Short mmCIF file of C-alpha atoms and ligand atoms in Angstrom, two decimals:
data_model
loop_
_atom_site.label_atom_id
_atom_site.label_comp_id
_atom_site.label_asym_id
_atom_site.label_seq_id
_atom_site.Cartn_x
_atom_site.Cartn_y
_atom_site.Cartn_z
CA MET T 1 0.00 0.00 0.00
CA THR T 2 1.62 3.21 -1.07
CA ASP T 3 0.88 6.59 0.29
CA THR T 4 0.11 9.00 -2.56
CA LEU T 5 -0.71 12.69 -2.52
CA VAL T 6 -1.32 14.95 -5.46
CA VAL T 7 -1.04 18.71 -5.19
CA VAL T 8 -3.16 20.47 -7.78
CA ASN T 9 -4.03 24.03 -8.74
CA CYS T 10 -0.76 25.71 -7.74
CA GLY T 11 -0.69 29.30 -8.99
CA GLN T 12 3.08 29.25 -9.20
CA LEU T 13 4.83 25.98 -8.42
CA VAL T 14 8.30 27.18 -7.50
CA THR T 15 10.44 24.09 -8.02
CA LEU T 16 13.98 25.49 -7.98
CA ALA T 17 14.87 22.58 -10.25
CA GLY T 18 18.37 22.93 -11.65
CA PRO T 19 21.93 21.75 -11.27
CA ARG T 20 22.52 19.35 -8.38
CA ARG T 21 24.78 21.74 -6.51
CA PRO T 22 24.48 25.08 -4.73
CA ARG T 23 23.40 27.91 -7.02
CA VAL T 24 25.71 30.83 -7.76
CA GLY T 25 25.61 34.13 -9.63
CA ALA T 26 22.70 34.44 -12.08
CA GLU T 27 21.54 30.90 -11.21
CA MET T 28 20.31 32.30 -7.92
CA ARG T 29 17.62 34.17 -9.86
CA GLU T 30 16.34 31.10 -11.72
CA LEU T 31 13.48 29.49 -9.83
CA ALA T 32 12.13 27.07 -12.46
CA ILE T 33 8.51 28.07 -11.85
CA VAL T 34 5.71 25.97 -13.34
CA GLU T 35 2.64 28.18 -13.76
CA GLY T 36 -0.51 26.28 -12.83
CA GLY T 37 1.61 23.32 -11.78
CA ALA T 38 0.85 20.03 -10.08
CA MET T 39 2.99 17.64 -8.05
CA LEU T 40 2.74 13.97 -7.24
CA VAL T 41 4.15 12.75 -3.93
CA ARG T 42 4.62 9.08 -3.14
CA ASP T 43 5.80 7.70 0.20
CA GLY T 44 6.93 11.14 1.31
CA LEU T 45 9.04 11.86 -1.76
CA VAL T 46 8.40 14.02 -4.80
CA GLU T 47 7.71 11.74 -7.74
CA LYS T 48 6.59 14.06 -10.50
CA VAL T 49 6.35 17.81 -10.99
CA GLY T 50 4.77 19.42 -14.02
CA ARG T 51 1.58 20.71 -15.55
CA LEU T 52 -1.62 18.97 -14.44
CA GLU T 53 -1.93 17.05 -17.72
CA GLU T 54 1.55 15.59 -17.19
CA VAL T 55 0.83 14.48 -13.63
CA GLU T 56 -2.78 13.31 -14.06
CA PRO T 57 -2.08 10.06 -15.97
CA LEU T 58 -0.01 8.82 -12.99
CA LEU T 59 -2.81 9.15 -10.47
CA GLY T 60 -4.47 6.14 -8.86
CA ALA T 61 -7.99 6.03 -7.43
CA ASP T 62 -6.89 6.04 -3.78
CA CYS T 63 -4.77 9.18 -4.16
CA GLU T 64 -5.20 11.97 -1.63
CA VAL T 65 -5.65 15.45 -3.17
CA PHE T 66 -4.47 18.81 -1.87
CA ASP T 67 -5.96 21.72 -3.77
CA ALA T 68 -3.59 24.68 -3.47
CA GLY T 69 -6.36 27.04 -4.57
CA GLY T 70 -4.14 29.02 -6.93
CA ARG T 71 -1.58 29.77 -4.22
CA VAL T 72 2.21 29.80 -4.53
CA VAL T 73 3.70 26.39 -3.68
CA ALA T 74 7.41 26.35 -2.85
CA PRO T 75 9.94 24.19 -0.98
CA GLY T 76 9.84 24.50 2.81
CA PHE T 77 12.39 26.93 4.15
CA VAL T 78 15.66 25.42 5.37
CA ASP T 79 16.90 27.52 8.26
CA ALA T 80 20.62 26.75 8.31
CA HIS T 81 21.63 28.77 11.37
CA ALA T 82 19.54 28.70 14.54
CA HIS T 83 19.77 28.32 18.30
CA PRO T 84 16.26 26.96 19.01
CA VAL T 85 16.96 25.10 22.27
CA PHE T 86 17.27 27.34 25.35
CA ALA T 87 15.41 28.09 28.55
CA GLY T 88 13.91 31.46 29.49
CA GLN T 89 14.08 34.66 27.47
CA ARG T 90 15.95 37.97 27.66
CA ALA T 91 13.25 40.63 27.44
CA ASP T 92 15.05 42.52 30.24
CA GLU T 93 18.15 42.91 28.06
CA PHE T 94 16.00 43.80 25.06
CA GLU T 95 14.57 46.65 27.09
CA LYS T 96 18.07 47.79 28.14
CA ARG T 97 19.21 47.78 24.55
CA ALA T 98 16.24 49.94 23.65
CA ALA T 99 17.59 52.40 26.21
CA GLY T 100 20.98 52.42 24.47
CA VAL T 101 23.08 49.78 26.27
CA SER T 102 25.00 47.67 23.74
CA TYR T 103 24.91 43.89 23.26
CA GLN T 104 28.64 43.73 24.09
CA GLU T 105 28.21 45.84 27.25
CA ILE T 106 25.48 43.50 28.44
CA ALA T 107 27.68 40.48 27.71
CA ALA T 108 30.69 42.00 29.50
CA ALA T 109 28.51 42.55 32.59
CA GLY T 110 27.66 38.83 32.75
CA GLY T 111 24.43 38.91 30.75
CA GLY T 112 23.89 37.87 27.16
CA ILE T 113 24.74 34.28 26.29
CA ARG T 114 25.84 33.60 29.88
CA SER T 115 22.46 34.52 31.29
CA THR T 116 20.77 32.03 28.96
CA VAL T 117 23.40 29.46 29.99
CA ARG T 118 22.38 29.84 33.64
CA ARG T 119 18.72 29.30 32.76
CA THR T 120 19.44 26.40 30.44
CA ARG T 121 21.64 24.61 32.97
CA ALA T 122 18.83 24.83 35.51
CA ALA T 123 16.32 23.20 33.15
CA ASP T 124 16.11 19.43 32.75
CA GLU T 125 15.85 17.64 29.43
CA GLU T 126 12.07 17.39 29.63
CA GLU T 127 11.59 21.13 30.24
CA LEU T 128 13.96 22.05 27.42
CA PHE T 129 12.15 19.68 25.11
CA GLU T 130 8.79 21.22 25.99
CA VAL T 131 9.89 24.82 25.35
CA ALA T 132 11.58 23.85 22.11
CA ARG T 133 8.39 22.10 20.98
CA ARG T 134 6.46 25.30 21.55
CA ARG T 135 8.96 27.23 19.44
CA GLU T 136 8.75 24.57 16.77
CA ALA T 137 5.21 25.78 16.09
CA TRP T 138 6.61 29.25 15.42
CA PHE T 139 8.97 27.90 12.77
CA LEU T 140 6.31 25.78 11.15
CA ARG T 141 3.72 28.49 10.82
CA THR T 142 6.15 30.66 8.87
CA GLY T 143 6.91 27.82 6.45
CA THR T 144 10.14 26.38 7.80
CA THR T 145 10.51 22.60 7.56
CA THR T 146 14.17 22.05 8.48
CA VAL T 147 16.09 23.87 11.20
CA GLU T 148 19.74 23.63 12.14
CA ALA T 149 19.96 23.43 15.94
CA LYS T 150 23.06 24.47 17.82
CA SER T 151 24.01 23.61 21.36
CA GLY T 152 26.00 26.29 23.16
CA TYR T 153 23.85 27.25 26.15
CA GLY T 154 25.12 24.36 28.29
CA LEU T 155 28.89 24.95 28.24
CA SER T 156 29.61 21.97 30.50
CA VAL T 157 30.00 18.39 29.33
CA GLU T 158 26.65 17.25 30.72
CA ASP T 159 24.70 20.36 29.78
CA GLU T 160 25.97 20.39 26.19
CA LEU T 161 25.06 16.70 25.85
CA LYS T 162 21.67 17.47 27.37
CA MET T 163 20.97 20.11 24.72
CA LEU T 164 22.00 17.80 21.89
CA ARG T 165 19.83 14.99 23.25
CA VAL T 166 16.91 17.40 23.18
CA VAL T 167 17.67 18.09 19.53
CA ARG T 168 17.77 14.35 18.82
CA ARG T 169 14.41 13.91 20.48
CA LEU T 170 12.93 16.87 18.61
CA ASN T 171 14.11 15.32 15.40
CA SER T 172 12.39 12.03 16.07
CA GLU T 173 9.20 13.30 17.73
CA GLY T 174 8.78 16.78 16.26
CA ARG T 175 6.90 17.88 13.18
CA ILE T 176 9.90 19.46 11.48
CA LYS T 177 13.44 18.19 10.90
CA TYR T 178 16.53 19.32 12.80
CA VAL T 179 20.24 19.18 11.97
CA PRO T 180 22.40 19.11 15.12
CA THR T 181 25.47 21.31 15.56
CA PHE T 182 27.81 21.23 18.55
CA LEU T 183 28.65 24.79 19.69
CA GLY T 184 30.52 24.17 22.94
CA ALA T 185 32.73 27.15 22.08
CA HIS T 186 29.88 29.69 22.14
CA GLU T 187 31.08 31.61 25.20
CA VAL T 188 33.40 31.14 28.17
CA PRO T 189 31.13 30.08 31.06
CA ASP T 190 31.15 31.86 34.43
CA GLU T 191 33.29 29.26 36.22
CA TYR T 192 36.04 29.54 33.56
CA ARG T 193 36.25 33.37 33.42
CA GLY T 194 39.90 34.29 33.06
CA ARG T 195 40.73 30.68 32.17
CA ARG T 196 39.63 30.62 28.57
CA GLU T 197 42.34 28.25 27.42
CA GLU T 198 41.34 25.69 30.03
CA TYR T 199 37.78 25.92 28.80
CA VAL T 200 38.95 25.34 25.21
CA ALA T 201 40.79 22.26 26.46
CA LEU T 202 37.55 21.01 28.05
CA VAL T 203 35.73 21.46 24.75
CA VAL T 204 38.43 19.65 22.78
CA GLU T 205 39.36 16.91 25.22
CA GLU T 206 36.07 16.08 26.89
CA MET T 207 33.06 17.50 25.09
CA LEU T 208 33.97 16.71 21.48
CA PRO T 209 34.86 13.04 22.07
CA ARG T 210 31.55 12.46 23.89
CA VAL T 211 29.49 14.32 21.29
CA ALA T 212 31.17 12.35 18.51
CA SER T 213 31.01 8.94 20.17
CA GLU T 214 27.31 9.38 20.94
CA GLY T 215 26.66 10.59 17.38
CA LEU T 216 24.94 13.71 18.69
CA ALA T 217 26.12 16.27 16.11
CA GLU T 218 26.89 16.51 12.41
CA PHE T 219 28.55 19.92 12.58
CA CYS T 220 30.79 21.85 14.94
CA ASP T 221 30.61 25.63 15.19
CA VAL T 222 32.64 28.24 17.12
CA PHE T 223 31.94 31.87 18.06
CA CYS T 224 35.18 33.38 16.76
CA GLU T 225 35.02 36.96 18.05
CA GLU T 226 37.01 39.54 19.98
CA ARG T 227 36.57 38.93 23.73
CA VAL T 228 35.07 35.47 23.06
CA PHE T 229 37.25 32.91 21.20
CA THR T 230 40.37 33.91 19.29
CA VAL T 231 41.31 32.59 15.87
CA GLU T 232 43.80 30.24 17.55
CA ASP T 233 41.17 28.87 19.99
CA SER T 234 38.74 28.45 17.13
CA ARG T 235 41.28 26.65 14.96
CA ARG T 236 42.03 24.25 17.78
CA VAL T 237 38.37 23.38 18.33
CA LEU T 238 37.55 23.09 14.63
CA GLU T 239 40.57 20.94 13.78
CA ALA T 240 39.69 18.57 16.62
CA ALA T 241 36.07 18.47 15.44
CA ARG T 242 37.15 17.59 11.94
CA ALA T 243 39.32 14.78 13.30
CA HIS T 244 36.14 13.42 14.93
CA GLY T 245 34.38 13.48 11.55
CA LEU T 246 32.26 16.61 12.03
CA SER T 247 31.73 19.23 9.30
CA LEU T 248 32.56 22.82 10.21
CA ARG T 249 30.68 26.12 10.54
CA VAL T 250 32.05 29.37 12.02
CA HIS T 251 30.41 32.45 13.58
CA ALA T 252 32.74 34.86 11.82
CA ASP T 253 33.31 38.63 11.68
CA GLN T 254 29.97 39.40 13.36
CA LEU T 255 30.82 42.30 15.67
CA THR T 256 34.40 42.96 14.56
CA ARG T 257 36.62 41.75 11.73
CA GLY T 258 38.38 39.14 13.84
CA GLY T 259 39.67 36.84 11.11
CA GLY T 260 36.90 34.25 11.40
CA ALA T 261 36.15 34.27 7.68
CA LEU T 262 39.80 33.74 6.80
CA LEU T 263 39.93 30.86 9.27
CA ALA T 264 36.82 29.32 7.69
CA ALA T 265 38.58 29.54 4.33
CA GLU T 266 41.82 28.10 5.66
CA LEU T 267 39.96 25.11 7.15
CA ARG T 268 37.59 24.79 4.18
CA ALA T 269 34.65 24.94 6.54
CA LYS T 270 31.22 24.25 5.10
CA THR T 271 30.00 27.73 6.09
CA ALA T 272 31.12 31.07 7.47
CA ASP T 273 28.20 32.78 9.18
CA HIS T 274 27.30 36.45 9.90
CA LEU T 275 30.16 38.20 7.98
CA GLU T 276 28.95 41.73 8.77
CA HIS T 277 32.55 42.95 8.95
CA THR T 278 34.08 40.77 6.24
CA ASP T 279 36.19 42.61 3.64
CA ALA T 280 36.79 41.94 -0.06
CA ALA T 281 39.96 39.92 0.53
CA SER T 282 38.12 37.59 2.90
CA ILE T 283 35.24 37.23 0.45
CA ALA T 284 37.74 36.19 -2.21
CA ALA T 285 39.26 33.68 0.22
CA LEU T 286 35.82 32.17 0.93
CA LYS T 287 35.24 31.82 -2.79
CA ALA T 288 38.60 30.15 -3.39
CA ALA T 289 37.94 27.68 -0.57
CA GLY T 290 34.33 26.89 -1.57
CA VAL T 291 32.89 28.08 1.75
CA GLN T 292 29.20 29.08 1.75
CA PRO T 293 28.36 32.38 3.47
CA VAL T 294 25.33 32.22 5.78
CA LEU T 295 23.88 35.71 6.13
CA LEU T 296 21.76 36.59 9.16
CA PRO T 297 20.17 40.00 8.63
CA GLY T 298 17.68 39.37 11.47
CA SER T 299 20.52 39.72 13.96
CA VAL T 300 21.71 43.00 12.43
CA TYR T 301 18.18 44.34 12.53
CA ALA T 302 17.44 43.19 16.08
CA LEU T 303 20.73 44.58 17.39
CA GLY T 304 19.71 47.92 15.90
CA SER T 305 22.85 48.00 13.79
CA ALA T 306 23.13 49.34 10.26
CA ARG T 307 26.07 47.14 9.34
CA TYR T 308 24.62 44.50 7.03
CA PRO T 309 26.87 41.97 5.26
CA ALA T 310 27.98 42.65 1.68
CA ALA T 311 25.62 40.20 0.02
CA ARG T 312 25.85 41.76 -3.45
CA ALA T 313 29.62 41.55 -3.48
CA MET T 314 29.38 37.90 -2.39
CA ILE T 315 26.89 37.02 -5.12
CA ASP T 316 28.98 38.87 -7.70
CA GLU T 317 32.04 36.95 -6.54
CA GLY T 318 30.14 33.69 -7.20
CA LEU T 319 29.54 32.59 -3.63
CA ALA T 320 26.58 30.27 -2.93
CA VAL T 321 24.90 32.59 -0.44
CA VAL T 322 22.59 31.20 2.26
CA LEU T 323 20.05 33.14 4.37
CA ALA T 324 19.02 32.04 7.87
CA THR T 325 17.30 33.45 10.95
CA ASP T 326 19.96 32.95 13.66
CA PHE T 327 16.92 32.45 15.92
CA ASN T 328 18.19 32.93 19.50
CA PRO T 329 17.09 34.77 22.66
CA GLY T 330 19.63 37.59 22.32
CA SER T 331 20.72 38.93 18.98
CA SER T 332 17.98 37.54 16.75
CA PRO T 333 14.70 36.61 18.37
CA THR T 334 12.84 35.69 15.19
CA PRO T 335 12.00 32.29 13.72
CA SER T 336 10.64 33.90 10.56
CA MET T 337 12.37 33.17 7.26
CA THR T 338 9.92 35.48 5.50
CA MET T 339 11.08 38.33 7.75
CA VAL T 340 14.63 37.40 6.71
CA LEU T 341 13.58 37.51 3.04
CA SER T 342 12.19 40.99 3.58
CA LEU T 343 15.44 42.16 5.20
CA ALA T 344 17.46 40.49 2.44
CA SER T 345 15.68 42.53 -0.20
CA THR T 346 15.52 45.82 1.68
CA HIS T 347 18.99 45.80 3.27
CA LEU T 348 21.13 43.21 1.47
CA LYS T 349 19.71 44.25 -1.92
CA MET T 350 19.07 40.65 -2.89
CA THR T 351 16.19 40.08 -5.31
CA PRO T 352 13.26 38.04 -3.99
CA ALA T 353 14.38 35.16 -6.23
CA GLU T 354 17.95 35.25 -4.87
CA GLY T 355 16.49 35.29 -1.38
CA LEU T 356 14.33 32.24 -1.99
CA THR T 357 17.27 30.31 -3.47
CA ALA T 358 19.42 31.25 -0.47
CA ALA T 359 16.67 30.16 1.95
CA THR T 360 16.03 26.75 0.36
CA VAL T 361 18.38 24.95 -2.00
CA ASN T 362 21.58 26.74 -1.03
CA ALA T 363 20.73 26.31 2.64
CA ALA T 364 20.13 22.59 2.13
CA TYR T 365 23.57 22.17 0.53
CA SER T 366 25.17 24.04 3.41
CA LEU T 367 23.74 21.39 5.75
CA ASN T 368 25.00 18.50 3.57
CA ARG T 369 21.39 17.80 2.54
CA GLY T 370 21.33 19.15 -0.99
CA ASP T 371 20.48 15.71 -2.37
CA GLU T 372 17.42 15.35 -0.14
CA LEU T 373 15.97 18.83 0.35
CA GLY T 374 15.62 22.37 -0.87
CA THR T 375 13.94 21.92 -4.26
CA LEU T 376 10.79 20.22 -5.55
CA GLU T 377 12.32 17.64 -7.86
CA ARG T 378 11.91 13.89 -8.25
CA GLY T 379 13.41 11.99 -5.33
CA LYS T 380 13.52 14.91 -2.88
CA ARG T 381 11.64 14.85 0.42
CA ALA T 382 8.22 16.41 -0.11
CA ASP T 383 8.70 19.36 2.24
CA PHE T 384 6.63 22.15 0.77
CA VAL T 385 4.46 25.12 1.63
CA ALA T 386 1.35 26.61 0.05
CA HIS T 387 1.75 30.33 0.66
CA ASP T 388 -1.32 32.52 0.61
CA CYS T 389 -0.17 34.75 -2.24
CA GLU T 390 -0.21 34.73 -6.00
CA ASP T 391 3.38 35.77 -6.76
CA TYR T 392 6.42 34.40 -4.90
CA ARG T 393 7.86 37.93 -4.61
CA GLU T 394 5.09 38.75 -2.13
CA LEU T 395 6.94 36.58 0.43
CA ALA T 396 9.62 39.26 0.70
CA TYR T 397 7.44 42.22 -0.19
CA PHE T 398 4.54 41.99 2.30
CA PHE T 399 6.44 41.79 5.56
CA GLY T 400 5.12 40.95 9.00
CA VAL T 401 2.58 38.65 7.33
CA GLU T 402 2.52 34.93 7.99
CA HIS T 403 2.03 33.75 4.44
CA ALA T 404 2.10 30.00 5.06
CA HIS T 405 -1.35 28.53 4.49
CA ALA T 406 -0.42 24.82 4.64
CA VAL T 407 2.94 23.23 5.41
CA PHE T 408 3.86 19.66 4.48
CA VAL T 409 6.83 17.71 5.81
CA GLY T 410 7.65 14.44 4.07
CA GLY T 411 4.33 14.67 2.23
CA ARG T 412 2.29 14.95 5.45
CA LEU T 413 0.34 17.99 6.52
CA ALA T 414 2.21 19.46 9.51
CA PHE T 415 0.44 22.81 9.76
CA ALA T 416 -2.69 24.34 8.26
CA ARG T 417 -4.11 27.76 8.91
O1 NIG V 1 24.64 34.11 16.47
N1 NIG V 1 26.98 35.24 18.08
C1 NIG V 1 26.80 34.41 18.93
N2 NIG V 1 25.69 33.73 19.10
C2 NIG V 1 24.42 34.21 18.78
C3 NIG V 1 23.87 35.06 19.88
C4 NIG V 1 23.41 34.22 20.98
C5 NIG V 1 22.77 34.97 22.12
O2 NIG V 1 22.84 36.21 22.23
O3 NIG V 1 22.19 34.25 22.95
C6 NIG V 1 24.44 34.85 17.42
O4 NIG V 1 24.22 36.06 17.24
FE1 FE V 2 24.28 32.33 15.84
#
């Protein structure tokens, strides 16, 4: 007994069909839209995409039908940089920042990431799972079907493992899919203040071997930043992670140009993320090393900064740009990829088509899932969204609107408005 679904009456079926690799340059503007398209899904995978008359002959009598009602149907968003597991919130700091105190000043005074670490350590696995499940609904209702999930609010062996076990459980019991990233080097915890190198040794010698032996992460990330982890610390962590078989991501050049992007290039990391302060020479190095930039305009916006990354220069250089939310309780408290698309067009000067490519297929490749996700092509997982609009550009244009009308993960309805 097979499980068959046919999607009919799509106004625009945005397939993003194309080369089986991340899209660069002008390719980022090619969405392979089928006007009035239909799609056949069998056993959770896309089987056929085309005009209704091409799909119809394949239909059996027992096939379930989803009528898109003339709406835009597109791949689910792949959010390739997020911190969705944490306890508490930081509305107090948000209010202070509104009064002019900076993110770095708050961090230096013991707040910021360290305040979320205190809350997260105090929560058990069950509580963390429950809060993350509530936030999962926020991602889903904006059309996101895959989320990268970083640890980094535990910062002790047991608390980092706890966070990653929550991610594993979310992935098996949740309605969306998660990709786990170990971020033990997110901040120096309170008990290691002034002993940063000892903390780096803990990450390398104790955390990483446990994370790897329990198969709890696919990626390792580091916050390479002035007053957090130096380039040398970051190199040490990332080289050890690679030796354990993890792929690499780097929080690079976010608040200062600290050399994180050059390190990502040197290590041929999968991604270099943020890049607000990255210069032309570093962009060229990322290109030469095949590193994908992950741009996070939500964090620039929410920090009240005007320093957005140089997306146009990166696209012109031929980099396979990715967009993500950076969802976290401090610098970027939004789960909304459509908000990110709006910011990408207004501040990064990316076209709506470039934005959509960066938020789907390019993001999937950056998570080593380009063969499974990110486009609507035969053999891909049927993660798709019917957006309540008639033109895909409305996703970036009408902002503050939750466009997602119905969200499917693996061919199953996960959210309907
Ligand atoms: O990506 N830069 C470091 N980490 C997060 C912020 C996390 C937090 O403030 O809790 C970021 O911006
Ligand atoms: Fe981040």
